[in-house]
Coordinates of C-alpha atoms in Angstrom, one line a residue:
Chain A
M1 CA 122.2 61.2 98.0
T2 CA 120.6 64.7 98.4
P3 CA 118.0 65.5 95.8
I4 CA 118.5 68.3 93.8
Y5 CA 115.7 71.3 93.4
P6 CA 116.7 73.9 90.2
F7 CA 113.6 75.9 91.2
R8 CA 114.1 76.5 94.6
R9 CA 114.5 79.7 96.1
T10 CA 115.0 81.3 99.5
C11 CA 113.1 84.2 100.3
K12 CA 116.2 86.5 100.2
E13 CA 117.0 85.4 96.6
V14 CA 113.2 85.7 95.7
S15 CA 113.4 89.6 97.0
A16 CA 116.4 89.9 94.9
L17 CA 114.4 88.8 91.9
L18 CA 111.5 90.8 92.6
I19 CA 113.5 93.9 92.8
A20 CA 115.5 93.0 89.5
R21 CA 112.4 92.4 88.0
E22 CA 111.7 96.1 87.7
D23 CA 114.6 97.1 85.8
R24 CA 114.9 93.6 83.5
E25 CA 113.4 90.8 82.1
L26 CA 114.3 88.0 84.1
P27 CA 115.5 84.5 82.4
L28 CA 112.1 81.9 82.2
S29 CA 114.2 79.5 84.7
D30 CA 114.0 82.7 87.4
R31 CA 110.6 83.2 86.3
L32 CA 109.4 79.7 86.8
A33 CA 111.3 79.7 89.9
L34 CA 109.6 82.8 91.1
R35 CA 106.1 81.3 90.4
L36 CA 106.8 78.1 92.6
H37 CA 108.2 79.8 95.1
M38 CA 105.2 82.7 95.5
A39 CA 102.7 80.1 95.1
I40 CA 103.5 78.3 98.4
C41 CA 105.1 81.1 100.2
Q42 CA 103.2 83.6 102.6
A43 CA 105.9 86.5 103.5
C44 CA 106.9 87.0 99.7
P45 CA 103.8 88.2 98.1
R46 CA 103.9 91.3 100.8
F47 CA 107.0 92.1 99.6
E48 CA 105.7 92.3 96.2
R49 CA 102.9 94.0 97.1
Q50 CA 105.9 96.6 98.8
L51 CA 107.2 96.8 95.3
L52 CA 103.9 97.2 93.5
T53 CA 103.2 100.3 95.6
M54 CA 106.5 101.8 94.9
R55 CA 106.0 101.6 91.6
N56 CA 102.4 103.1 91.2
A57 CA 104.2 105.9 94.2
M58 CA 106.6 106.7 91.3
K59 CA 104.1 106.5 88.8
Q60 CA 101.8 109.1 90.7
W61 CA 104.5 111.1 91.0
R62 CA 105.9 111.4 87.6
N63 CA 102.6 112.3 86.2
Y64 CA 102.3 114.8 89.0
A65 CA 105.9 116.4 88.4
G66 CA 105.0 117.0 84.9
A67 CA 101.6 118.0 84.9
D68 CA 100.4 121.8 86.0
E69 CA 98.3 119.7 88.6
T70 CA 99.4 118.1 92.1
P71 CA 98.4 114.9 93.5
G72 CA 96.7 115.1 96.4
N73 CA 93.3 116.8 97.6
E74 CA 94.3 117.3 100.5
K75 CA 96.3 120.8 101.1
A76 CA 99.4 121.0 103.4
Chain B
M1 CA 96.1 129.5 79.9
H2 CA 97.1 132.1 77.3
H3 CA 99.3 135.0 77.0
H4 CA 98.8 138.0 76.1
S5 CA 102.1 139.5 75.4
A6 CA 106.3 138.5 75.1
F7 CA 106.4 140.2 78.3
E8 CA 103.8 137.6 80.3
Y9 CA 105.2 135.2 78.6
E10 CA 108.4 135.4 80.1
Q11 CA 106.9 136.4 83.8
Q12 CA 104.8 133.2 83.5
L13 CA 108.5 131.4 82.5
V14 CA 110.5 133.2 84.9
A15 CA 107.8 132.1 87.8
L16 CA 108.2 128.2 86.9
R17 CA 112.0 128.2 87.3
D18 CA 112.0 126.8 91.0
Y19 CA 109.8 124.3 89.9
L20 CA 112.0 123.2 87.6
M21 CA 114.9 123.9 89.8
R22 CA 113.7 121.0 92.4
F23 CA 113.1 118.2 89.2
A24 CA 116.7 119.2 87.9
R25 CA 118.7 119.0 91.7
L26 CA 116.9 115.8 92.1
Q27 CA 117.6 114.3 89.2
L28 CA 121.1 115.3 88.9
R29 CA 122.2 115.9 92.2
N30 CA 124.9 118.9 91.7
D31 CA 123.3 122.4 91.8
T32 CA 125.3 123.8 89.1
W33 CA 124.4 121.2 86.5
A34 CA 120.9 122.0 87.7
E35 CA 121.1 125.3 87.0
D36 CA 122.9 125.2 83.6
A37 CA 119.8 122.6 82.6
V38 CA 117.2 125.2 83.8
S39 CA 118.6 127.8 82.3
E40 CA 119.3 125.8 78.9
T41 CA 115.3 124.9 79.0
L42 CA 114.5 128.5 79.9
L43 CA 116.4 129.9 77.1
A44 CA 114.8 127.3 74.7
A45 CA 111.1 128.2 75.4
L46 CA 112.0 131.9 75.0
A47 CA 113.7 131.7 72.1
K48 CA 110.0 130.1 70.4
P49 CA 107.0 131.3 71.7
Q50 CA 105.3 129.8 69.2
A51 CA 106.1 126.1 70.2
F52 CA 104.0 127.0 72.9
E53 CA 101.0 128.4 71.5
A54 CA 99.2 125.5 70.6
R55 CA 100.2 123.8 74.1
S56 CA 97.6 124.2 77.0
Q57 CA 100.0 122.9 79.7
L58 CA 103.1 125.2 80.3
K59 CA 104.6 123.3 83.5
T60 CA 104.4 119.9 81.0
W61 CA 106.3 121.3 78.2
L62 CA 109.1 122.2 80.0
V63 CA 109.2 119.8 81.9
G64 CA 109.9 117.9 78.7
I65 CA 112.3 120.0 77.3
L66 CA 114.2 119.8 80.7
K67 CA 114.2 116.3 80.4
H68 CA 116.0 116.9 77.4
K69 CA 118.6 118.9 78.5
I70 CA 118.9 117.2 81.5
I71 CA 119.7 113.6 80.1
D72 CA 122.4 115.7 77.6
I73 CA 124.4 116.8 80.9
L74 CA 124.3 113.3 82.4
R75 CA 125.8 112.1 79.2
Q76 CA 128.2 114.7 78.7
R77 CA 129.1 114.3 82.6
Q78 CA 128.8 110.7 82.5
R79 CA 131.8 109.5 84.3
E80 CA 131.0 112.3 87.4
V81 CA 127.2 111.0 87.3
V82 CA 128.1 107.3 88.4
L83 CA 131.5 107.6 90.1
D84 CA 130.6 109.5 93.4
G85 CA 128.6 108.2 96.0
A86 CA 130.6 104.7 95.3
S87 CA 132.0 104.6 98.8
D88 CA 131.4 102.1 102.6
D89 CA 127.8 101.8 100.6
D90 CA 129.0 99.6 98.2
R91 CA 129.9 96.7 100.9
V92 CA 126.5 96.3 102.2
D93 CA 123.9 95.1 100.6
P94 CA 120.3 96.7 101.8
L95 CA 118.8 93.5 101.5
D96 CA 120.9 92.6 105.0
H97 CA 118.7 95.2 106.6
M98 CA 115.7 93.0 106.0
A99 CA 114.3 90.1 108.9
F100 CA 116.1 87.2 107.2
K101 CA 117.0 83.7 108.9
T102 CA 120.0 81.9 107.9
D103 CA 118.6 79.4 105.8
G104 CA 117.1 82.6 103.6
H105 CA 113.7 82.5 104.5
F106 CA 112.3 85.6 106.2
A107 CA 112.5 85.7 109.8
E108 CA 108.9 88.0 110.0
K109 CA 106.6 88.9 107.1
P110 CA 107.2 92.0 105.3
A111 CA 104.6 94.5 106.8
E112 CA 101.2 94.9 104.8
W113 CA 101.5 98.8 103.6
G114 CA 98.0 99.5 104.8
N115 CA 96.3 101.6 102.1
P116 CA 98.3 102.7 99.4
E117 CA 95.1 104.3 97.7
R118 CA 94.7 106.3 100.2
D119 CA 98.2 107.2 101.0
M120 CA 98.6 108.7 97.1
Q121 CA 95.7 111.3 98.0
S122 CA 97.9 112.9 100.3
R123 CA 100.1 116.0 99.4
Q124 CA 102.4 114.6 102.6
F125 CA 103.1 111.2 101.3
F126 CA 104.8 112.7 98.0
Q127 CA 106.8 114.8 100.2
V128 CA 108.2 112.0 101.9
L129 CA 108.4 110.0 98.8
E130 CA 110.7 112.8 97.3
A131 CA 113.0 113.0 100.7
C132 CA 113.6 109.4 100.6
T133 CA 115.0 109.8 96.8
E134 CA 117.0 112.7 97.8
K135 CA 118.3 110.7 100.6
L136 CA 120.0 108.3 98.3
P137 CA 123.4 108.8 97.6
P138 CA 124.2 110.8 94.2
A139 CA 124.9 108.6 92.0
Q140 CA 122.1 105.8 93.0
G141 CA 119.3 108.6 93.0
R142 CA 120.6 109.6 89.4
L143 CA 120.4 106.0 87.9
F144 CA 117.1 105.4 89.6
L145 CA 115.5 109.0 88.5
M146 CA 116.5 107.9 85.3
R147 CA 115.1 104.9 85.6
E148 CA 111.6 106.5 87.1
W149 CA 111.7 109.9 86.2
L150 CA 113.4 109.9 82.9
E151 CA 111.6 106.8 81.9
L152 CA 115.3 105.4 80.2
S153 CA 115.2 101.6 79.9
S154 CA 118.3 100.2 81.6
E155 CA 119.8 99.6 78.1
E156 CA 119.2 103.2 77.4
I157 CA 120.6 104.1 80.6
C158 CA 123.8 101.7 79.8
K159 CA 124.3 103.1 76.7
E160 CA 124.0 107.0 77.5
L161 CA 126.4 106.3 80.7
S162 CA 128.6 104.4 79.0
L163 CA 128.2 101.9 82.1
T164 CA 127.7 97.6 82.2
P165 CA 124.2 96.6 83.0
T166 CA 125.9 94.8 85.8
N167 CA 126.7 97.9 87.5
L168 CA 123.4 99.4 87.0
Y169 CA 121.5 96.7 88.1
V170 CA 123.8 96.6 91.5
Q171 CA 123.0 100.5 92.1
L172 CA 119.1 99.7 91.2
H173 CA 118.8 97.2 93.5
R174 CA 120.6 99.1 96.3
A175 CA 118.6 102.2 95.6
R176 CA 115.0 100.8 95.3
L177 CA 115.8 98.6 99.3
R178 CA 117.3 102.0 100.7
L179 CA 113.6 103.6 99.1
R180 CA 111.6 100.9 100.1
E181 CA 113.3 100.8 103.5
C182 CA 112.8 104.6 104.1
L183 CA 109.6 104.7 103.2
E184 CA 108.5 102.0 105.5
L185 CA 110.4 104.0 108.3
N186 CA 108.7 107.8 107.5
W187 CA 105.8 106.6 106.3
F188 CA 103.9 103.2 106.2
A189 CA 104.7 102.3 109.6
R190 CA 103.7 106.0 110.9
T191 CA 100.1 105.5 109.4
P192 CA 97.5 103.9 111.3

């Protein structure tokens, strides 16, 4: 009999969950599966860091979009 | 920043038109709508100079008004807002552009993006970010910026546009992956 691992996810599935998490709250089972995968995977945490960088970048961009100052000390 | 006369106040407003147009175009992806939103914003600001008296940042105040005008237009044009851009792109999941093996695991690890803190000190980085956002298909770009610029929740977006959550999430998933790809190609893979 093939064992069933209800919380096992592939990197591709985890990537989709990490993206989805930016826009909606994940169900508990997905959150658990995500944690379990992230603990043993070397690749997905990198993808997560990329998404975090994007989140921070959008935040900074939004702040400058509404402020009198532009970000960046460097002048173009 | 204080204005000394009605004339100066008007001059200051008019000088910010291009600035407002940039964001209106990016969010609405339609020049006519963008011009309407910006004109309405400037008219509203002209109508109540006293509302600005107490504020120090004219831009911040105007952008706040602009966002409201833009949400009104998005709501009125909801069908057009989400319809166009539905093309070949709908059949492709950009996740398939990433290197996965057939068993669904990464064939190669995603790249380390170096030093994001330093990147965000750079004006060029934000130019690339804006250019990448602009390159999204119109409907995707609008939905993405409704989340990221207008700061609406997914529920609010669905309500304003009479959109199903599934439809919204598919579009946002694509938009985020495309943006990731564009940033990697045009910024992170280029900076040492």
